[in-house]
Coordinates of C-alpha atoms in Angstrom, one line a residue:
M8 CA -1.2 -49.9 8.3
K9 CA 0.6 -46.7 8.0
T10 CA -1.2 -43.4 7.5
I11 CA 0.6 -40.1 6.8
I12 CA -1.4 -36.9 7.3
V13 CA -0.2 -33.7 5.6
G14 CA -1.3 -30.8 7.8
G15 CA -2.7 -30.5 11.3
V16 CA -5.0 -27.9 12.8
A17 CA -8.7 -28.9 12.5
G18 CA -9.0 -31.5 9.7
G19 CA -5.7 -33.2 10.0
A20 CA -5.5 -33.4 13.8
S21 CA -9.0 -34.6 14.0
A22 CA -8.4 -37.4 11.5
A23 CA -5.3 -38.4 13.4
A24 CA -6.9 -38.5 16.8
R25 CA -10.0 -40.3 15.6
L26 CA -7.9 -42.9 13.7
R27 CA -6.0 -43.7 16.9
R28 CA -9.2 -44.1 18.8
L29 CA -10.4 -46.6 16.2
D30 CA -7.1 -48.5 15.7
E31 CA -4.6 -48.8 18.6
H32 CA -2.1 -50.4 16.3
A33 CA -2.1 -47.9 13.4
E34 CA 1.1 -46.1 12.5
I35 CA 0.2 -42.4 12.2
T36 CA 2.5 -39.6 11.3
I37 CA 1.5 -35.9 10.8
Y38 CA 3.7 -33.5 8.9
E39 CA 2.9 -29.8 9.5
R40 CA 4.9 -27.0 7.9
S41 CA 4.1 -24.4 10.5
G42 CA 5.4 -24.6 14.1
Y43 CA 2.1 -25.6 15.6
I44 CA 0.2 -28.9 15.2
S45 CA -3.1 -27.9 16.5
Y46 CA -4.1 -24.4 17.5
A47 CA -7.1 -22.1 18.0
N48 CA -7.2 -20.5 14.6
C49 CA -10.4 -18.6 15.3
G50 CA -8.8 -17.1 18.5
L51 CA -5.9 -15.4 16.8
P52 CA -7.4 -11.9 16.5
Y53 CA -8.3 -12.0 20.2
Y54 CA -4.7 -12.6 21.2
I55 CA -3.6 -9.5 19.2
G56 CA -6.3 -7.5 21.0
G57 CA -5.4 -8.8 24.4
V58 CA -8.7 -10.6 25.1
I59 CA -6.6 -13.9 25.2
A60 CA -3.7 -12.9 27.3
D61 CA -1.5 -16.0 27.3
K62 CA -0.2 -17.1 23.9
E63 CA 0.0 -20.7 25.3
D64 CA -3.8 -20.7 25.3
L65 CA -3.7 -20.6 21.5
T66 CA -2.0 -24.0 21.4
L67 CA -4.5 -26.9 21.7
Q68 CA -1.9 -29.7 21.3
T69 CA 1.8 -29.9 21.0
P70 CA 3.8 -32.7 19.2
E71 CA 4.7 -33.9 22.7
S72 CA 1.2 -33.9 24.1
F73 CA -0.1 -35.5 20.9
Y74 CA 2.4 -38.3 21.2
K75 CA 1.9 -38.8 24.9
R76 CA -1.8 -39.1 24.7
F77 CA -2.3 -40.7 21.2
G78 CA 1.0 -42.2 20.3
I79 CA 1.0 -40.2 17.1
V80 CA 4.2 -38.8 15.7
A81 CA 3.7 -35.1 14.8
K82 CA 6.5 -33.3 13.1
V83 CA 6.2 -29.5 12.9
R84 CA 8.3 -27.4 10.5
H85 CA 8.2 -30.3 8.1
E86 CA 6.8 -29.6 4.6
V87 CA 5.6 -32.3 2.2
I88 CA 6.9 -31.2 -1.2
D89 CA 6.0 -34.1 -3.4
I90 CA 3.9 -37.3 -3.7
N91 CA 5.0 -40.3 -5.6
L92 CA 1.7 -42.1 -6.5
T93 CA 3.3 -45.2 -7.9
E94 CA 5.6 -45.8 -5.0
K95 CA 3.1 -44.5 -2.4
T96 CA 5.7 -42.2 -0.8
V97 CA 6.0 -38.5 0.1
T98 CA 9.0 -36.3 -0.1
V99 CA 9.5 -34.2 3.0
R100 CA 11.7 -31.2 3.7
N101 CA 12.7 -30.4 7.3
L102 CA 12.4 -26.6 7.2
E103 CA 14.7 -26.2 10.2
T104 CA 17.7 -28.2 8.7
D105 CA 16.7 -28.2 5.0
E106 CA 17.1 -32.0 5.1
V107 CA 15.0 -33.8 2.4
F108 CA 13.8 -37.4 2.9
E109 CA 11.1 -39.8 1.8
D110 CA 8.4 -41.6 3.8
S111 CA 6.0 -44.3 2.7
Y112 CA 2.3 -44.6 3.4
D113 CA -0.6 -47.0 3.0
K114 CA -3.1 -44.2 3.3
L115 CA -2.5 -40.5 2.8
V116 CA -4.7 -37.7 4.1
L117 CA -4.2 -34.2 2.7
A118 CA -5.2 -31.4 5.1
P119 CA -3.2 -28.4 3.7
G120 CA -5.9 -25.8 4.5
A121 CA -6.1 -22.5 2.7
K122 CA -3.7 -19.6 2.2
A123 CA -4.5 -15.9 2.5
V124 CA -5.1 -14.2 -0.8
K125 CA -2.5 -11.6 -1.7
P126 CA -3.4 -9.8 -5.0
N127 CA -0.6 -9.1 -7.4
I128 CA -0.6 -5.3 -7.1
P129 CA 2.3 -2.9 -6.7
G130 CA 3.7 -2.6 -3.2
I131 CA 2.1 -5.8 -2.0
D132 CA 5.4 -7.1 -0.6
S133 CA 5.8 -4.3 1.9
E134 CA 7.0 -5.3 5.4
K135 CA 4.1 -3.2 6.7
I136 CA 1.4 -5.5 5.1
Y137 CA 0.3 -8.5 7.1
T138 CA -2.1 -11.4 6.7
L139 CA -3.5 -13.5 9.5
R140 CA -3.7 -17.2 9.0
T141 CA -1.2 -18.9 11.4
V142 CA 0.1 -18.5 14.9
E143 CA 3.3 -17.2 13.4
D144 CA 1.3 -14.5 11.6
T145 CA -0.3 -13.6 14.9
F146 CA 3.0 -13.1 16.7
K147 CA 4.4 -11.0 13.8
I148 CA 1.5 -8.6 14.0
Y149 CA 1.6 -8.5 17.8
D150 CA 5.3 -7.8 17.8
H151 CA 4.9 -5.0 15.2
L152 CA 2.3 -3.3 17.3
R153 CA 4.3 -3.7 20.5
D154 CA 7.7 -2.6 19.0
T155 CA 6.7 0.2 16.7
G156 CA 3.9 1.9 18.8
A157 CA 1.7 1.9 15.7
Q158 CA -1.2 4.3 16.0
S159 CA -3.2 3.6 12.8
A160 CA -4.2 0.6 10.6
V161 CA -6.0 -0.1 7.4
V162 CA -7.9 -3.4 7.4
V163 CA -8.6 -4.5 3.8
G164 CA -11.6 -6.9 3.7
G165 CA -14.8 -7.0 5.6
G166 CA -15.1 -10.8 6.3
F167 CA -14.7 -12.6 9.6
V168 CA -11.0 -12.0 10.0
G169 CA -11.1 -8.4 8.8
L170 CA -13.9 -7.5 11.2
E171 CA -12.5 -9.3 14.2
M172 CA -9.1 -7.7 13.5
A173 CA -10.7 -4.3 13.1
E174 CA -12.4 -4.7 16.5
N175 CA -9.3 -5.9 18.3
L176 CA -7.1 -3.1 16.8
V177 CA -9.6 -0.6 18.0
R178 CA -9.4 -2.2 21.5
M179 CA -5.7 -1.6 21.4
G180 CA -6.2 2.1 20.7
L181 CA -5.5 2.3 17.0
D182 CA -7.2 4.5 14.5
V183 CA -8.8 1.9 12.2
T184 CA -10.1 2.2 8.7
L185 CA -11.8 -0.8 7.1
A186 CA -11.8 -0.9 3.3
E187 CA -14.1 -3.3 1.5
A188 CA -14.4 -3.5 -2.3
A189 CA -18.1 -4.7 -2.0
P190 CA -20.8 -2.3 -0.9
Q191 CA -21.1 -4.1 2.4
V192 CA -19.2 -6.0 5.0
L193 CA -20.0 -9.6 6.1
S194 CA -21.2 -11.2 2.9
I195 CA -23.1 -14.0 4.8
L196 CA -25.7 -11.3 5.5
D197 CA -28.0 -9.6 3.0
G198 CA -27.7 -5.8 2.7
D199 CA -30.8 -5.1 4.8
M200 CA -29.5 -7.3 7.7
V201 CA -26.0 -5.9 7.6
A202 CA -27.1 -2.2 8.0
Q203 CA -26.9 -2.3 11.8
I204 CA -23.4 -3.9 11.6
H205 CA -22.2 -0.9 9.6
A206 CA -23.7 1.3 12.3
L207 CA -22.1 -0.7 15.1
L208 CA -18.6 -0.4 13.5
R209 CA -19.0 3.3 13.0
K210 CA -20.2 3.8 16.5
N211 CA -17.1 2.1 17.8
G212 CA -14.8 4.4 15.8
I213 CA -14.1 2.3 12.8
K214 CA -14.1 4.3 9.5
L215 CA -15.8 2.4 6.7
L216 CA -14.8 2.7 3.1
L217 CA -17.3 0.5 1.3
G218 CA -17.1 -0.1 -2.5
S219 CA -13.5 0.9 -2.2
G220 CA -11.0 -1.4 -4.0
I221 CA -7.2 -0.9 -3.4
T222 CA -5.1 -0.8 -6.5
S223 CA -1.6 -0.4 -5.0
F224 CA 0.5 0.4 -1.9
E225 CA 3.2 3.0 -1.6
K226 CA 5.7 4.2 0.9
A227 CA 4.7 7.4 2.7
D228 CA 7.1 9.0 5.2
G229 CA 7.6 6.0 7.3
K230 CA 4.1 4.8 6.8
I231 CA 2.3 2.8 4.1
A232 CA -0.2 4.4 1.8
S233 CA -3.2 2.4 0.5
V234 CA -4.1 3.7 -3.0
F235 CA -7.7 3.3 -4.0
G236 CA -9.2 3.0 -7.5
N237 CA -10.4 6.6 -7.4
G238 CA -6.9 7.9 -6.7
E239 CA -7.3 8.6 -3.0
K240 CA -4.5 7.6 -0.7
L241 CA -4.7 6.7 3.0
A242 CA -1.5 6.4 5.0
S243 CA -1.3 4.2 8.1
D244 CA 1.3 2.4 10.2
L245 CA 0.3 -1.0 9.0
V246 CA -2.1 -2.8 6.7
L247 CA -4.0 -6.0 7.6
L248 CA -4.9 -7.8 4.4
A249 CA -8.0 -10.0 4.9
I250 CA -9.6 -10.3 1.5
G251 CA -10.2 -14.0 1.7
V252 CA -8.4 -17.4 1.4
A253 CA -7.8 -19.8 -1.5
P254 CA -7.3 -23.6 -1.2
D255 CA -3.6 -24.4 -0.8
T256 CA -3.5 -27.3 -3.2
A257 CA -0.2 -26.9 -5.1
L258 CA 1.0 -30.3 -3.7
A259 CA -2.2 -32.1 -4.8
A260 CA -2.2 -30.5 -8.3
K261 CA 1.5 -31.3 -8.8
A262 CA 0.7 -35.0 -7.9
G263 CA -2.1 -35.0 -10.5
L264 CA -5.1 -35.2 -8.2
K265 CA -8.3 -33.9 -9.7
T266 CA -9.1 -30.3 -8.8
G267 CA -12.2 -28.3 -9.0
L268 CA -13.6 -24.9 -7.8
K269 CA -10.7 -22.4 -7.4
G270 CA -8.2 -25.2 -7.6
S271 CA -9.7 -27.1 -4.7
I272 CA -9.3 -30.9 -4.3
V273 CA -12.2 -32.9 -5.7
V274 CA -13.5 -35.5 -3.2
N275 CA -16.5 -37.8 -3.0
D276 CA -18.8 -38.0 0.0
K277 CA -16.3 -40.4 1.7
M278 CA -13.6 -37.7 1.3
E279 CA -11.7 -39.8 -1.2
T280 CA -9.8 -38.0 -3.9
S281 CA -9.4 -39.1 -7.5
V282 CA -6.5 -41.3 -6.5
P283 CA -7.0 -44.5 -4.4
D284 CA -5.9 -44.4 -0.8
I285 CA -5.6 -40.6 -0.8
Y286 CA -8.1 -38.6 1.2
A287 CA -8.5 -34.8 1.6
V288 CA -10.3 -32.6 4.2
G289 CA -10.8 -29.1 5.3
D290 CA -10.5 -25.7 3.6
A291 CA -8.7 -27.3 0.6
V292 CA -11.5 -29.5 -0.6
E293 CA -14.6 -28.9 -2.8
I294 CA -17.8 -29.9 -1.1
T295 CA -21.5 -30.0 -1.9
H296 CA -23.6 -27.3 -0.4
F297 CA -26.4 -28.8 1.6
I298 CA -29.0 -26.3 0.4
T299 CA -28.2 -25.7 -3.2
G300 CA -26.6 -29.1 -4.1
E301 CA -23.9 -27.1 -6.0
K302 CA -20.2 -27.4 -5.5
A303 CA -18.8 -25.0 -2.9
L304 CA -15.9 -24.0 -0.7
V305 CA -16.5 -23.7 3.0
S306 CA -13.6 -22.5 5.2
L307 CA -15.0 -23.4 8.6
A308 CA -13.5 -25.4 11.5
G309 CA -16.7 -27.4 12.2
P310 CA -16.9 -29.0 8.7
A311 CA -13.2 -29.7 8.7
N312 CA -13.4 -31.5 12.0
K313 CA -16.3 -33.6 10.8
Q314 CA -14.5 -34.5 7.6
G315 CA -11.4 -35.6 9.5
R316 CA -13.6 -37.9 11.6
I317 CA -15.2 -39.3 8.4
V318 CA -11.8 -40.0 6.8
A319 CA -10.6 -41.9 9.9
D320 CA -13.8 -44.0 9.9
N321 CA -13.3 -44.9 6.2
I322 CA -9.6 -45.7 6.6
V323 CA -10.4 -48.5 9.1
G324 CA -13.1 -49.9 6.8
G325 CA -16.2 -47.9 7.8
D326 CA -18.7 -46.3 5.6
S327 CA -19.0 -42.7 6.8
R328 CA -20.2 -40.0 4.5
Y329 CA -20.1 -36.2 4.4
K330 CA -23.6 -34.9 3.5
G331 CA -22.5 -31.4 2.7
S332 CA -22.3 -28.1 4.5
Q333 CA -24.8 -25.3 5.0
G334 CA -22.3 -22.8 6.2
S335 CA -23.6 -22.2 9.7
S336 CA -21.5 -19.4 11.2
V337 CA -21.5 -16.7 13.9
I338 CA -19.4 -13.7 14.8
K339 CA -19.2 -11.5 17.8
L340 CA -18.5 -7.8 17.1
F341 CA -18.2 -5.6 20.2
D342 CA -21.5 -6.1 22.0
M343 CA -23.4 -7.6 19.1
T344 CA -23.6 -11.0 17.4
A345 CA -24.4 -11.8 13.8
A346 CA -25.1 -15.3 12.6
A347 CA -26.3 -17.1 9.5
T348 CA -27.0 -20.6 8.2
G349 CA -28.0 -21.9 4.8
I350 CA -28.2 -19.4 1.9
N351 CA -29.1 -15.7 1.9
E352 CA -31.4 -13.8 -0.4
R353 CA -28.7 -12.8 -2.9
Q354 CA -27.8 -16.5 -3.3
A355 CA -31.4 -17.6 -3.6
K356 CA -32.0 -15.0 -6.4
S357 CA -28.8 -16.0 -8.2
I358 CA -29.8 -19.6 -8.6
G359 CA -33.4 -18.8 -9.4
L360 CA -35.2 -20.2 -6.4
D361 CA -38.9 -19.2 -5.9
Y362 CA -38.6 -18.2 -2.3
E363 CA -40.4 -16.2 0.4
K364 CA -39.0 -14.5 3.4
V365 CA -40.1 -13.3 6.8
I366 CA -38.4 -10.6 8.9
L367 CA -39.2 -10.1 12.6
S368 CA -37.9 -8.2 15.5
P369 CA -38.5 -10.2 18.7
A370 CA -37.0 -9.6 22.1
S371 CA -34.2 -12.0 23.3
H372 CA -36.3 -12.9 26.3
A373 CA -39.6 -12.1 28.0
S374 CA -40.2 -8.4 27.6
Y375 CA -41.2 -8.0 31.3
Y376 CA -37.9 -9.4 32.5
P377 CA -35.1 -6.8 32.7
G378 CA -32.3 -6.7 30.3
G379 CA -33.9 -7.9 27.1
N380 CA -32.7 -6.7 23.7
V381 CA -34.3 -6.7 20.3
M382 CA -32.9 -9.0 17.6
T383 CA -33.6 -9.1 13.9
I384 CA -34.4 -12.4 12.3
K385 CA -34.7 -13.2 8.6
V386 CA -35.8 -16.6 7.4
L387 CA -36.0 -17.7 3.8
F388 CA -38.0 -20.7 2.5
E389 CA -39.2 -22.1 -0.7
R390 CA -42.8 -21.2 -1.6
Q391 CA -43.7 -24.6 -3.2
N392 CA -42.6 -27.0 -0.5
E393 CA -41.8 -24.7 2.5
R394 CA -38.2 -26.0 2.6
I395 CA -36.1 -23.7 4.9
L396 CA -33.4 -22.2 2.8
G397 CA -31.5 -20.1 5.3
A398 CA -31.7 -17.7 8.2
Q399 CA -29.8 -14.6 9.4
I400 CA -29.9 -13.1 12.8
V401 CA -28.4 -9.9 14.2
G402 CA -28.7 -8.9 17.9
V403 CA -27.1 -8.5 21.3
D404 CA -27.9 -11.8 23.0
G405 CA -29.7 -15.0 22.3
V406 CA -28.6 -15.0 18.6
D407 CA -26.4 -18.0 18.7
K408 CA -29.0 -20.4 20.1
R409 CA -31.7 -19.3 17.7
I410 CA -29.5 -19.8 14.7
D411 CA -28.5 -23.2 16.0
V412 CA -32.2 -24.2 16.3
I413 CA -32.9 -23.2 12.7
A414 CA -29.7 -24.8 11.5
T415 CA -30.8 -28.0 13.1
A416 CA -34.3 -27.7 11.6
I417 CA -32.7 -27.3 8.1
R418 CA -30.5 -30.4 8.6
A419 CA -33.6 -32.4 9.8
G420 CA -35.5 -31.4 6.7
M421 CA -38.3 -29.6 8.7
K422 CA -40.7 -27.4 6.8
A423 CA -40.6 -23.7 7.6
T424 CA -44.1 -23.9 9.1
E425 CA -43.0 -26.6 11.5
L426 CA -40.8 -24.0 13.3
A427 CA -44.0 -23.0 15.0
E428 CA -44.3 -26.5 16.5
L429 CA -40.9 -26.7 18.2
E430 CA -41.1 -27.0 22.0
L431 CA -38.2 -24.9 23.2
A432 CA -37.0 -24.2 26.7
Y433 CA -38.6 -21.2 28.3
A434 CA -37.9 -19.1 31.4
P435 CA -38.2 -15.3 31.5
P436 CA -34.4 -14.7 31.7
Y437 CA -33.9 -16.8 28.5
S438 CA -36.8 -16.6 26.2
S439 CA -40.5 -16.0 25.8
A440 CA -43.3 -18.6 25.9
K441 CA -43.4 -18.0 22.2
D442 CA -39.7 -18.2 21.3
P443 CA -38.5 -16.0 18.4
V444 CA -38.0 -19.2 16.4
N445 CA -41.7 -20.1 17.1
M446 CA -42.7 -16.6 16.1
A447 CA -40.9 -17.0 12.7
G448 CA -42.9 -20.2 12.3
F449 CA -46.2 -18.5 13.2
I450 CA -45.6 -15.8 10.6
I451 CA -44.7 -18.3 7.9
E452 CA -47.8 -20.3 8.8
N453 CA -49.9 -17.2 8.4
L454 CA -48.4 -16.6 5.0
A455 CA -48.9 -20.2 3.9
T456 CA -52.5 -20.1 4.9
G457 CA -53.2 -16.7 3.4
K458 CA -53.9 -15.0 6.7
V459 CA -51.4 -12.3 5.8
R460 CA -49.7 -10.8 2.8
Q461 CA -46.4 -8.9 3.1
F462 CA -44.5 -6.1 1.6
Y463 CA -40.8 -5.3 2.2
Y464 CA -38.3 -2.6 2.7
E465 CA -37.4 -2.6 -1.0
D466 CA -41.0 -2.0 -1.9
V467 CA -41.6 1.1 0.2
A468 CA -40.0 3.7 -2.0
G469 CA -42.0 2.4 -5.0
L470 CA -45.5 2.5 -3.3
P471 CA -47.7 5.0 -5.1
R472 CA -48.4 8.2 -3.2
D473 CA -51.1 9.3 -5.6
G474 CA -54.0 8.1 -3.5
S475 CA -54.5 4.8 -5.3
V476 CA -53.4 2.9 -2.2
F477 CA -53.7 3.8 1.5
L478 CA -50.5 3.8 3.6
L479 CA -51.2 3.3 7.3
D480 CA -48.9 3.5 10.4
T481 CA -50.6 1.9 13.4
R482 CA -48.2 3.0 16.1
T483 CA -49.0 5.5 18.8
P484 CA -48.9 9.2 17.9
A485 CA -45.7 9.6 20.0
E486 CA -43.9 6.8 18.1
Y487 CA -45.1 8.2 14.8
M488 CA -43.8 11.7 15.6
R489 CA -40.4 10.3 16.4
G490 CA -40.1 9.0 12.8
H491 CA -42.2 7.4 10.1
A492 CA -42.0 6.4 6.4
E493 CA -43.0 9.0 4.0
G494 CA -46.7 9.1 3.1
F495 CA -48.0 6.9 5.9
A496 CA -50.9 8.2 7.8
N497 CA -51.2 7.5 11.5
I498 CA -54.1 5.6 13.0
P499 CA -53.2 3.7 16.2
V500 CA -54.3 0.0 16.0
D501 CA -56.5 0.4 19.1
D502 CA -58.4 3.2 17.4
L503 CA -58.7 1.5 14.0
R504 CA -62.3 0.2 14.4
Q505 CA -63.6 3.5 15.5
R506 CA -61.8 5.4 12.7
I507 CA -62.4 2.9 9.9
S508 CA -64.2 5.6 7.9
E509 CA -60.9 7.4 7.4
I510 CA -59.6 4.5 5.3
P511 CA -61.1 4.6 1.7
E512 CA -62.9 1.5 0.6
G513 CA -61.7 -0.4 -2.5
K514 CA -58.1 0.5 -2.2
P515 CA -55.2 -1.7 -1.0
V516 CA -53.9 -0.8 2.4
Y517 CA -50.2 -1.1 3.3
V518 CA -49.7 -1.2 7.0
M519 CA -46.6 -0.6 9.2
C520 CA -46.0 -0.6 13.0
Q521 CA -42.9 -0.9 15.2
S522 CA -42.3 -4.6 15.0
G523 CA -44.9 -6.1 12.7
V524 CA -47.3 -7.2 15.4
R525 CA -49.8 -4.3 15.6
S526 CA -49.8 -4.0 11.8
Y527 CA -50.6 -7.7 11.6
I528 CA -53.5 -7.2 14.0
A529 CA -54.6 -4.2 11.9
C530 CA -54.5 -6.3 8.8
R531 CA -56.7 -8.9 10.4
I532 CA -59.2 -6.2 11.3
L533 CA -59.1 -4.7 7.8
S534 CA -59.3 -8.1 6.1
G535 CA -62.4 -8.9 8.2
M536 CA -64.0 -5.7 6.9
G537 CA -63.3 -6.5 3.3
Y538 CA -60.1 -4.6 2.7
E539 CA -57.1 -5.9 0.8
C540 CA -54.2 -5.5 3.3
F541 CA -50.4 -5.9 3.2
N542 CA -48.3 -6.1 6.4
F543 CA -44.7 -4.6 6.4
A544 CA -42.1 -7.3 7.2
G545 CA -40.0 -6.3 10.1
G546 CA -41.8 -3.2 11.3
Y547 CA -40.7 0.4 11.3
R548 CA -37.7 -0.5 13.5
F549 CA -36.4 -2.6 10.7
Y550 CA -37.2 0.1 8.1
S551 CA -35.4 2.7 10.1
L552 CA -32.3 0.8 10.8
V553 CA -31.9 -0.1 7.1
E554 CA -32.9 3.3 5.8
N555 CA -30.6 5.1 8.2
E556 CA -28.0 2.5 9.1
E557 CA -28.7 2.9 12.8
L558 CA -28.6 0.7 15.9
V559 CA -32.0 -0.1 17.5
H560 CA -31.7 -2.5 20.4
K561 CA -33.9 -1.2 23.1
S562 CA -36.4 1.1 21.3
S563 CA -40.2 0.9 21.9
Y564 CA -40.5 -2.8 21.2
D565 CA -44.0 -3.9 20.8
C566 CA -44.7 -6.4 23.6
G567 CA -47.8 -7.5 21.9
M568 CA -45.8 -10.3 20.3
N569 CA -45.8 -12.1 23.6
K570 CA -49.6 -11.8 24.2

């Protein structure tokens, strides 16, 4: 049986290697239009920034190594330009010689990936505007920086590629401005969770222009000027365009395959297209979102690799199925990490889910062991059935392992309250006896059983200051003096029982502390005395970092969480 695979990198190369492991006698050919069959796509910005020093490290496999190990013929700089469904052939152009030829297949796998979006605006074809999608793109940008001595750059787009490129350009000494049409960068996070990322970028010298759409580009005395919707112009030595990707499906559409969201290739859970014996994988396909059940596009290497494996299984007669993606992702930015899995609050609202959320600020490891940092965790779950909808975490260390635990819990169908029951590895340098994931579960359990009621950052400004409610800050006087929310009176939690007469009876009490621990204790005291009490989710640390877009890693963290 002969299988032709169109495209390498994650999905195509994985399908080819898996197919060989399953069938030693299969005839397998890969056609890849770029010069590289399998490369570290996610590592490209770090080569430009010098973190990855040797360009050879970007190449995971070459056609020669692929053939030597797997007996797979991989032809780079070869583009498949047509598919004949009746004859089961593909038309291929050799991009080096311009030769055109046909090749036949029994099974065809499409892994064309996605292409960088370039809006049709004046000046978009300037030689000073770059996109980053392939190894060739990387070398072009690297050579430009080396040969021209560029001193400034405008990065357009605040997604993964835009942020990673902004960081690496700063590392190279460039003056960097990041322009994002949305009011925030990193759309995987909610606005409250992204505040400290904004602060981090500014701290490291990146100028942020949020809510700023670019309408055109112009020449400007040897530079390129980005022209914004308000008429402002910003000149720089180069522009890195990173406003997203679109499925590269012209070949599939031309052949008559069914397409869906944004022109993506429609597949079933076996990764079969609308045409028999043709499969598709990776950034070009429409998948089902694991949380929402809706159709979605997920441009991540992990799902593409899994889909390639599934295709190979099915080609040899197996019955492997893709159960959808929850979009688990992580990004390192300077000394911080941001990660997410599932859906965020914006998405939950948009599809009308009845959800609840918890926000906490635990330490990355035991507070008495040196070097710990505070992270911010936000977990969403459905009220009715406690299904975990998603999580977001921002911090310095320990972020990746906590997001992976929650991602696993989502995939396993665990209830949000069951996070409290997980037995996770503990030693002081790595965690606390009550891991941050456990702590999220404890808070959710308290909500589910009615032991605590919450209010949130977005509620604070609207709380009445007319005496109809009592606003209480239970931190120490020194903490309170360093900053507090308007209208909150200070009674330290350890003095609360002795000063209970200062809290008027019959009025709801809204309580805040540094991390949410002392305010929870205060609410338990007040509830026991007959008061209606609401605990602030995330604590004053969270309130302050959202309100002021500041970084708070090592502030007066309340160690009471570990007691």
